[in-house]
Amino acid sequence: NAKIGGKIATNATVENDAITPTWTELKATNYFDYIIGIREDITSYAGVDYLANKDAVVLLEVLDSQKQYIASNDKSLKTAAEEKYKNISRPFAIYADDHLVGFTMFAFDFEGSEPEYWLWRFMIDKNFQGKGYGSAALEKIIEYFRGNGANHIFLSTKETNTSALKLYHKYRFAETGEMNDGEVVLQLIL
């Protein structure tokens, strides 16, 4: 997605080699300015090189002590591109002003009897942690889910990931009592 004025392209369709973006207005909050979506299938639009954006996201890293809690962004983007996930995954780069500060990926799964909405990945680069970007980004993430019809958000993390749990609890995520691949499941009712 490309930032043009106060809007971003949150999706695009390609027909007869013409790219038509879907525009969304986003407002600045604290340090966090906007979320720019990234897609492997679109390489350029309006002078923005999406492939370079993807490559920049892959270079983002968490602190060494946090690597046990989250998959690399490269692995996450490869997972999002897999056939069984490409219709449910929504990867986004997190920008503050014009600086890439993090990555997030959502799962909107409508295949079961009830839709499931997951905050699947969420990371802020080690160079931008402790500056309020995580909180500001989480506010925008919650706003995105609400604006796209979600009535809840699930996420999972290890019980030892105390920094992340503190942030999630601050935004009213609560443990469900369930586990997912050895991680505690949290839910926010919207």
Tab-separated table of C-alpha atoms in Angstrom:
chain	number	residue	atom	x	y	z
A	1	ASN	CA	0.000	0.000	0.000
A	2	ALA	CA	1.242	3.458	-0.828
A	3	LYS	CA	0.832	6.613	1.200
A	4	ILE	CA	-0.456	9.405	-1.007
A	5	GLY	CA	-1.622	12.477	0.866
A	6	GLY	CA	-3.547	11.469	3.984
A	7	LYS	CA	-4.714	8.200	2.473
A	8	ILE	CA	-3.197	4.786	1.937
A	9	ALA	CA	-4.062	2.108	-0.555
A	10	THR	CA	-5.231	-0.786	1.603
A	11	ASN	CA	-5.873	-3.174	-1.253
A	12	ALA	CA	-5.619	-3.269	-5.009
A	13	THR	CA	-7.141	-5.176	-7.863
A	14	VAL	CA	-5.413	-5.944	-11.131
A	15	GLU	CA	-7.457	-6.185	-14.314
A	16	ASN	CA	-6.069	-6.008	-17.856
A	17	ASP	CA	-2.672	-5.018	-16.418
A	18	ALA	CA	-4.212	-1.955	-14.711
A	19	ILE	CA	-3.875	-1.597	-10.934
A	20	THR	CA	-6.844	-0.052	-9.122
A	21	PRO	CA	-6.201	0.744	-5.439
A	22	THR	CA	-8.784	0.870	-2.652
A	23	TRP	CA	-8.098	4.018	-0.611
A	24	THR	CA	-8.472	4.350	3.153
A	25	GLU	CA	-8.095	7.488	5.258
A	26	LEU	CA	-5.946	6.993	8.368
A	27	LYS	CA	-5.284	9.561	11.084
A	28	ALA	CA	-2.092	10.029	13.083
A	29	THR	CA	-1.990	8.911	16.710
A	30	ASN	CA	0.960	9.540	19.065
A	31	TYR	CA	4.158	8.368	17.385
A	32	PHE	CA	2.295	6.131	14.969
A	33	ASP	CA	1.247	7.674	11.689
A	34	TYR	CA	-0.096	4.954	9.404
A	35	ILE	CA	-0.044	1.265	8.529
A	36	ILE	CA	1.085	0.390	5.016
A	37	GLY	CA	0.049	-3.021	3.731
A	38	ILE	CA	2.516	-5.159	1.830
A	39	ARG	CA	1.702	-7.739	-0.824
A	40	GLU	CA	4.114	-9.959	-2.703
A	41	ASP	CA	1.974	-9.970	-5.864
A	42	ILE	CA	2.183	-6.202	-6.482
A	43	THR	CA	5.653	-4.958	-7.329
A	44	SER	CA	5.013	-1.283	-7.952
A	45	TYR	CA	2.318	1.362	-8.011
A	46	ALA	CA	2.497	5.164	-8.088
A	47	GLY	CA	6.275	5.087	-7.821
A	48	VAL	CA	6.325	2.951	-4.672
A	49	ASP	CA	8.407	-0.202	-4.913
A	50	TYR	CA	6.520	-2.864	-2.967
A	51	LEU	CA	9.290	-5.404	-3.367
A	52	ALA	CA	11.711	-3.016	-1.652
A	53	ASN	CA	9.115	-2.513	1.084
A	54	LYS	CA	8.894	-6.291	1.571
A	55	ASP	CA	12.671	-6.604	1.666
A	56	ALA	CA	12.873	-3.841	4.290
A	57	VAL	CA	10.289	-5.644	6.434
A	58	VAL	CA	12.348	-8.843	6.256
A	59	LEU	CA	15.350	-6.957	7.680
A	60	LEU	CA	13.472	-5.863	10.820
A	61	GLU	CA	14.514	-7.719	13.980
A	62	VAL	CA	13.488	-7.997	17.591
A	63	LEU	CA	16.004	-8.183	20.438
A	64	ASP	CA	17.886	-11.481	20.717
A	65	SER	CA	15.995	-12.251	23.952
A	66	GLN	CA	12.677	-11.887	22.076
A	67	LYS	CA	13.453	-14.150	19.111
A	68	GLN	CA	12.048	-17.173	20.962
A	69	TYR	CA	8.606	-15.538	20.957
A	70	ILE	CA	8.008	-14.667	17.310
A	71	ALA	CA	8.776	-16.052	13.876
A	72	SER	CA	11.003	-13.986	11.628
A	73	ASN	CA	9.246	-11.615	9.259
A	74	ASP	CA	10.655	-13.576	6.332
A	75	LYS	CA	9.037	-16.762	7.647
A	76	SER	CA	5.791	-14.895	8.334
A	77	LEU	CA	5.620	-13.514	4.775
A	78	LYS	CA	6.369	-16.951	3.339
A	79	THR	CA	3.588	-18.428	5.489
A	80	ALA	CA	1.193	-15.709	4.305
A	81	ALA	CA	1.967	-16.653	0.700
A	82	GLU	CA	1.229	-20.359	1.219
A	83	GLU	CA	-1.881	-21.573	-0.592
A	84	LYS	CA	-3.741	-22.503	2.599
A	85	TYR	CA	-3.127	-19.083	4.226
A	86	LYS	CA	-3.115	-16.556	1.379
A	87	ASN	CA	-6.883	-15.965	1.569
A	88	ILE	CA	-6.883	-15.366	5.325
A	89	SER	CA	-3.560	-13.635	6.051
A	90	ARG	CA	-3.173	-9.863	5.961
A	91	PRO	CA	0.440	-8.688	6.388
A	92	PHE	CA	1.210	-5.032	7.102
A	93	ALA	CA	4.326	-2.951	7.600
A	94	ILE	CA	4.125	-0.514	10.508
A	95	TYR	CA	5.346	3.001	9.763
A	96	ALA	CA	5.830	6.039	12.008
A	97	ASP	CA	6.108	9.091	9.811
A	98	ASP	CA	8.250	7.745	6.967
A	99	HIS	CA	10.173	5.268	9.116
A	100	LEU	CA	9.516	1.545	8.971
A	101	VAL	CA	9.318	0.492	12.644
A	102	GLY	CA	7.592	-2.887	12.674
A	103	PHE	CA	5.502	-5.609	11.128
A	104	THR	CA	2.138	-7.153	11.876
A	105	MET	CA	0.016	-9.839	10.286
A	106	PHE	CA	-3.637	-10.635	10.830
A	107	ALA	CA	-5.722	-13.705	10.058
A	108	PHE	CA	-9.346	-13.242	9.043
A	109	ASP	CA	-10.686	-16.796	8.850
A	110	PHE	CA	-14.265	-17.164	7.613
A	111	GLU	CA	-14.110	-20.890	6.846
A	112	GLY	CA	-15.527	-22.196	10.152
A	113	SER	CA	-19.027	-21.841	11.559
A	114	GLU	CA	-17.980	-18.590	13.265
A	115	PRO	CA	-15.447	-16.102	11.847
A	116	GLU	CA	-12.128	-15.987	13.682
A	117	TYR	CA	-10.014	-12.846	13.821
A	118	TRP	CA	-6.391	-13.225	14.917
A	119	LEU	CA	-3.551	-10.828	15.559
A	120	TRP	CA	-1.148	-13.420	14.182
A	121	ARG	CA	2.166	-11.528	14.256
A	122	PHE	CA	3.173	-8.250	15.869
A	123	MET	CA	6.676	-6.905	16.268
A	124	ILE	CA	8.490	-3.613	16.631
A	125	ASP	CA	12.106	-3.489	15.463
A	126	LYS	CA	14.675	-3.555	18.270
A	127	ASN	CA	15.849	-0.036	17.339
A	128	PHE	CA	12.374	1.443	17.934
A	129	GLN	CA	11.280	-0.396	21.073
A	130	GLY	CA	10.527	1.501	24.278
A	131	LYS	CA	9.371	4.640	22.434
A	132	GLY	CA	5.596	4.101	22.390
A	133	TYR	CA	5.372	2.639	18.882
A	134	GLY	CA	4.028	-0.713	20.098
A	135	SER	CA	1.156	0.890	22.013
A	136	ALA	CA	0.329	3.311	19.219
A	137	ALA	CA	0.445	0.521	16.626
A	138	LEU	CA	-1.763	-1.750	18.751
A	139	GLU	CA	-4.367	1.028	18.931
A	140	LYS	CA	-4.392	1.246	15.134
A	141	ILE	CA	-4.504	-2.548	14.834
A	142	ILE	CA	-7.570	-2.731	17.085
A	143	GLU	CA	-9.155	0.086	15.068
A	144	TYR	CA	-8.461	-1.868	11.856
A	145	PHE	CA	-10.169	-4.985	13.207
A	146	ARG	CA	-13.215	-2.971	14.344
A	147	GLY	CA	-13.437	-1.234	10.972
A	148	ASN	CA	-13.389	-4.583	9.182
A	149	GLY	CA	-16.285	-6.163	11.060
A	150	ALA	CA	-14.461	-8.081	13.790
A	151	ASN	CA	-16.271	-8.459	17.110
A	152	HIS	CA	-13.240	-9.992	18.808
A	153	ILE	CA	-9.496	-10.459	18.354
A	154	PHE	CA	-7.548	-13.553	19.377
A	155	LEU	CA	-3.781	-13.749	19.800
A	156	SER	CA	-1.381	-16.171	21.406
A	157	THR	CA	2.027	-15.858	23.027
A	158	LYS	CA	4.216	-17.727	25.474
A	159	GLU	CA	3.466	-17.219	29.149
A	160	THR	CA	7.076	-16.089	29.652
A	161	ASN	CA	6.652	-13.197	27.180
A	162	THR	CA	5.909	-10.806	30.038
A	163	SER	CA	6.543	-7.568	28.098
A	164	ALA	CA	4.026	-8.511	25.409
A	165	LEU	CA	1.491	-9.753	27.965
A	166	LYS	CA	1.754	-6.458	29.850
A	167	LEU	CA	0.997	-4.547	26.637
A	168	TYR	CA	-1.914	-6.820	25.703
A	169	HIS	CA	-3.419	-6.606	29.198
A	170	LYS	CA	-3.162	-2.791	29.019
A	171	TYR	CA	-5.501	-2.971	26.008
A	172	ARG	CA	-7.945	-5.353	27.770
A	173	PHE	CA	-6.873	-8.624	26.145
A	174	ALA	CA	-7.647	-11.430	28.599
A	175	GLU	CA	-6.557	-15.051	28.771
A	176	THR	CA	-9.205	-17.490	27.531
A	177	GLY	CA	-7.815	-20.491	29.419
A	178	GLU	CA	-6.969	-22.171	26.113
A	179	MET	CA	-3.541	-23.000	24.702
A	180	ASN	CA	-2.462	-22.881	21.043
A	181	ASP	CA	0.781	-24.664	20.123
A	182	GLY	CA	2.108	-24.223	23.668
A	183	GLU	CA	1.075	-20.570	23.837
A	184	VAL	CA	-1.568	-18.953	26.011
A	185	VAL	CA	-4.543	-17.612	24.005
A	186	LEU	CA	-5.827	-14.103	24.733
A	187	GLN	CA	-8.981	-12.450	23.456
A	188	LEU	CA	-10.232	-8.899	23.199
A	189	ILE	CA	-13.996	-8.462	22.868
A	190	LEU	CA	-14.711	-5.449	20.651
